[in-house]
Amino acid sequence: EAPCGMSLTGLDGRIRSVNRALARLLGRAEGELVGRHVDELTHPDDRATDSANLVQQREGRLDSVTVRKRYVRADGSPVLVDVVASVVHGDDGAPQVLVAHVTEV
């Protein structure tokens, strides 16, 4: 129930869970976002940066990243956000998932 948008995303880029604030920001139901790839919700011009960051996080070269990007709402309109995406590591130190905090700019 955090006031900022939050998501838990696998290292494959697929969303595992979101909170109500993120769903509301994107004009979608929470269940509608689960299982989607982050690329599907990201403005096409911002996907390359997201992909490069995800590769570095998956490989363990980048633990946290802060980006300004655009998501695309259900109605097709872009929304400018700041995203802080941090890697959660398993007991063995390997990257497991990403936790993202999303704030509308």
PDB file of C-alpha atoms in Angstrom:
ATOM      1  CA  GLU A   1       0.000   0.000   0.000  1.00  0.00           C
ATOM      2  CA  ALA A   2       2.929   2.341  -0.584  1.00  0.00           C
ATOM      3  CA  PRO A   3       1.994   5.699  -2.118  1.00  0.00           C
ATOM      4  CA  CYS A   4       4.599   5.287  -4.874  1.00  0.00           C
ATOM      5  CA  GLY A   5       4.340   2.646  -7.561  1.00  0.00           C
ATOM      6  CA  MET A   6       6.188  -0.586  -6.830  1.00  0.00           C
ATOM      7  CA  SER A   7       6.860  -3.751  -8.779  1.00  0.00           C
ATOM      8  CA  LEU A   8       8.693  -7.029  -8.377  1.00  0.00           C
ATOM      9  CA  THR A   9      10.161  -8.149 -11.692  1.00  0.00           C
ATOM     10  CA  GLY A  10      12.046 -11.270 -12.672  1.00  0.00           C
ATOM     11  CA  LEU A  11      15.447 -10.991 -14.326  1.00  0.00           C
ATOM     12  CA  ASP A  12      13.693 -11.999 -17.541  1.00  0.00           C
ATOM     13  CA  GLY A  13      11.838  -8.655 -17.464  1.00  0.00           C
ATOM     14  CA  ARG A  14       8.454 -10.206 -16.611  1.00  0.00           C
ATOM     15  CA  ILE A  15       6.434  -8.534 -13.878  1.00  0.00           C
ATOM     16  CA  ARG A  16       5.667 -10.791 -10.919  1.00  0.00           C
ATOM     17  CA  SER A  17       3.664  -8.362  -8.810  1.00  0.00           C
ATOM     18  CA  VAL A  18       2.706  -4.705  -8.594  1.00  0.00           C
ATOM     19  CA  ASN A  19       1.043  -2.536  -6.017  1.00  0.00           C
ATOM     20  CA  ARG A  20      -2.178  -0.595  -6.440  1.00  0.00           C
ATOM     21  CA  ALA A  21      -0.352   2.736  -6.885  1.00  0.00           C
ATOM     22  CA  LEU A  22       1.539   1.517  -9.970  1.00  0.00           C
ATOM     23  CA  ALA A  23      -1.560  -0.038 -11.485  1.00  0.00           C
ATOM     24  CA  ARG A  24      -3.453   3.218 -10.956  1.00  0.00           C
ATOM     25  CA  LEU A  25      -0.600   5.240 -12.501  1.00  0.00           C
ATOM     26  CA  LEU A  26      -0.756   3.059 -15.620  1.00  0.00           C
ATOM     27  CA  GLY A  27      -4.562   2.997 -15.751  1.00  0.00           C
ATOM     28  CA  ARG A  28      -4.731  -0.781 -15.421  1.00  0.00           C
ATOM     29  CA  ALA A  29      -5.788  -3.429 -12.930  1.00  0.00           C
ATOM     30  CA  GLU A  30      -3.001  -5.024 -10.878  1.00  0.00           C
ATOM     31  CA  GLY A  31      -3.729  -8.462 -12.360  1.00  0.00           C
ATOM     32  CA  GLU A  32      -3.506  -7.054 -15.869  1.00  0.00           C
ATOM     33  CA  LEU A  33       0.160  -6.147 -15.308  1.00  0.00           C
ATOM     34  CA  VAL A  34       1.376  -9.422 -13.802  1.00  0.00           C
ATOM     35  CA  GLY A  35       3.106 -11.603 -16.375  1.00  0.00           C
ATOM     36  CA  ARG A  36       3.675  -8.789 -18.846  1.00  0.00           C
ATOM     37  CA  HIS A  37       7.166  -7.863 -19.947  1.00  0.00           C
ATOM     38  CA  VAL A  38       8.283  -4.406 -18.851  1.00  0.00           C
ATOM     39  CA  ASP A  39       8.934  -3.577 -22.537  1.00  0.00           C
ATOM     40  CA  GLU A  40       5.201  -3.855 -23.202  1.00  0.00           C
ATOM     41  CA  LEU A  41       4.577  -0.971 -20.804  1.00  0.00           C
ATOM     42  CA  THR A  42       7.619   1.144 -21.691  1.00  0.00           C
ATOM     43  CA  HIS A  43       7.602   3.837 -24.358  1.00  0.00           C
ATOM     44  CA  PRO A  44       9.407   2.476 -27.448  1.00  0.00           C
ATOM     45  CA  ASP A  45      12.059   5.221 -27.314  1.00  0.00           C
ATOM     46  CA  ASP A  46      13.045   4.170 -23.767  1.00  0.00           C
ATOM     47  CA  ARG A  47      13.274   0.398 -24.257  1.00  0.00           C
ATOM     48  CA  ALA A  48      16.942   0.227 -25.303  1.00  0.00           C
ATOM     49  CA  THR A  49      18.131   1.843 -22.072  1.00  0.00           C
ATOM     50  CA  ASP A  50      15.910  -0.481 -20.013  1.00  0.00           C
ATOM     51  CA  SER A  51      17.269  -3.525 -21.850  1.00  0.00           C
ATOM     52  CA  ALA A  52      20.895  -2.503 -21.348  1.00  0.00           C
ATOM     53  CA  ASN A  53      20.317  -1.934 -17.624  1.00  0.00           C
ATOM     54  CA  LEU A  54      18.542  -5.278 -17.252  1.00  0.00           C
ATOM     55  CA  VAL A  55      21.468  -7.127 -18.850  1.00  0.00           C
ATOM     56  CA  GLN A  56      23.897  -5.503 -16.405  1.00  0.00           C
ATOM     57  CA  GLN A  57      21.648  -6.272 -13.441  1.00  0.00           C
ATOM     58  CA  ARG A  58      21.131  -9.878 -14.529  1.00  0.00           C
ATOM     59  CA  GLU A  59      24.905 -10.329 -14.892  1.00  0.00           C
ATOM     60  CA  GLY A  60      25.546  -8.842 -11.440  1.00  0.00           C
ATOM     61  CA  ARG A  61      27.397  -5.780 -12.777  1.00  0.00           C
ATOM     62  CA  LEU A  62      24.783  -3.267 -11.609  1.00  0.00           C
ATOM     63  CA  ASP A  63      22.912  -3.496  -8.303  1.00  0.00           C
ATOM     64  CA  SER A  64      20.761  -0.392  -8.530  1.00  0.00           C
ATOM     65  CA  VAL A  65      19.828   2.015 -11.267  1.00  0.00           C
ATOM     66  CA  THR A  66      17.855   5.251 -11.339  1.00  0.00           C
ATOM     67  CA  VAL A  67      16.297   6.231 -14.650  1.00  0.00           C
ATOM     68  CA  ARG A  68      13.827   8.750 -15.980  1.00  0.00           C
ATOM     69  CA  LYS A  69      11.632   7.084 -18.563  1.00  0.00           C
ATOM     70  CA  ARG A  70       8.153   6.958 -19.975  1.00  0.00           C
ATOM     71  CA  TYR A  71       5.599   4.255 -19.397  1.00  0.00           C
ATOM     72  CA  VAL A  72       2.556   3.980 -21.627  1.00  0.00           C
ATOM     73  CA  ARG A  73      -0.837   4.088 -19.925  1.00  0.00           C
ATOM     74  CA  ALA A  74      -3.721   1.842 -20.948  1.00  0.00           C
ATOM     75  CA  ASP A  75      -5.186   4.718 -23.006  1.00  0.00           C
ATOM     76  CA  GLY A  76      -1.897   5.016 -24.939  1.00  0.00           C
ATOM     77  CA  SER A  77      -0.730   8.240 -23.332  1.00  0.00           C
ATOM     78  CA  PRO A  78       2.853   8.435 -22.040  1.00  0.00           C
ATOM     79  CA  VAL A  79       3.611   9.146 -18.388  1.00  0.00           C
ATOM     80  CA  LEU A  80       7.046  10.422 -17.339  1.00  0.00           C
ATOM     81  CA  VAL A  81       8.422   8.640 -14.263  1.00  0.00           C
ATOM     82  CA  ASP A  82      11.541   8.217 -12.190  1.00  0.00           C
ATOM     83  CA  VAL A  83      12.336   4.566 -11.528  1.00  0.00           C
ATOM     84  CA  VAL A  84      14.763   3.184  -8.961  1.00  0.00           C
ATOM     85  CA  ALA A  85      15.297  -0.514  -9.725  1.00  0.00           C
ATOM     86  CA  SER A  86      17.345  -2.536  -7.263  1.00  0.00           C
ATOM     87  CA  VAL A  87      18.509  -6.129  -7.436  1.00  0.00           C
ATOM     88  CA  VAL A  88      17.554  -8.511  -4.647  1.00  0.00           C
ATOM     89  CA  HIS A  89      20.217 -11.185  -4.182  1.00  0.00           C
ATOM     90  CA  GLY A  90      19.704 -14.749  -3.014  1.00  0.00           C
ATOM     91  CA  ASP A  91      21.584 -16.395  -0.161  1.00  0.00           C
ATOM     92  CA  ASP A  92      24.294 -17.388  -2.638  1.00  0.00           C
ATOM     93  CA  GLY A  93      24.750 -13.760  -3.716  1.00  0.00           C
ATOM     94  CA  ALA A  94      23.273 -14.317  -7.175  1.00  0.00           C
ATOM     95  CA  PRO A  95      20.755 -11.781  -8.511  1.00  0.00           C
ATOM     96  CA  GLN A  96      17.188 -13.067  -8.087  1.00  0.00           C
ATOM     97  CA  VAL A  97      14.628 -10.319  -8.797  1.00  0.00           C
ATOM     98  CA  LEU A  98      14.306  -6.567  -9.200  1.00  0.00           C
ATOM     99  CA  VAL A  99      12.337  -4.294  -6.902  1.00  0.00           C
ATOM    100  CA  ALA A 100      11.322  -1.044  -8.568  1.00  0.00           C
ATOM    101  CA  HIS A 101       9.983   2.146  -7.035  1.00  0.00           C
ATOM    102  CA  VAL A 102       8.168   4.345  -9.542  1.00  0.00           C
ATOM    103  CA  THR A 103       7.293   7.998  -9.042  1.00  0.00           C
ATOM    104  CA  GLU A 104       5.484  10.204 -11.558  1.00  0.00           C
ATOM    105  CA  VAL A 105       7.479  13.292 -12.503  1.00  0.00           C
TER     106      VAL A 105
END
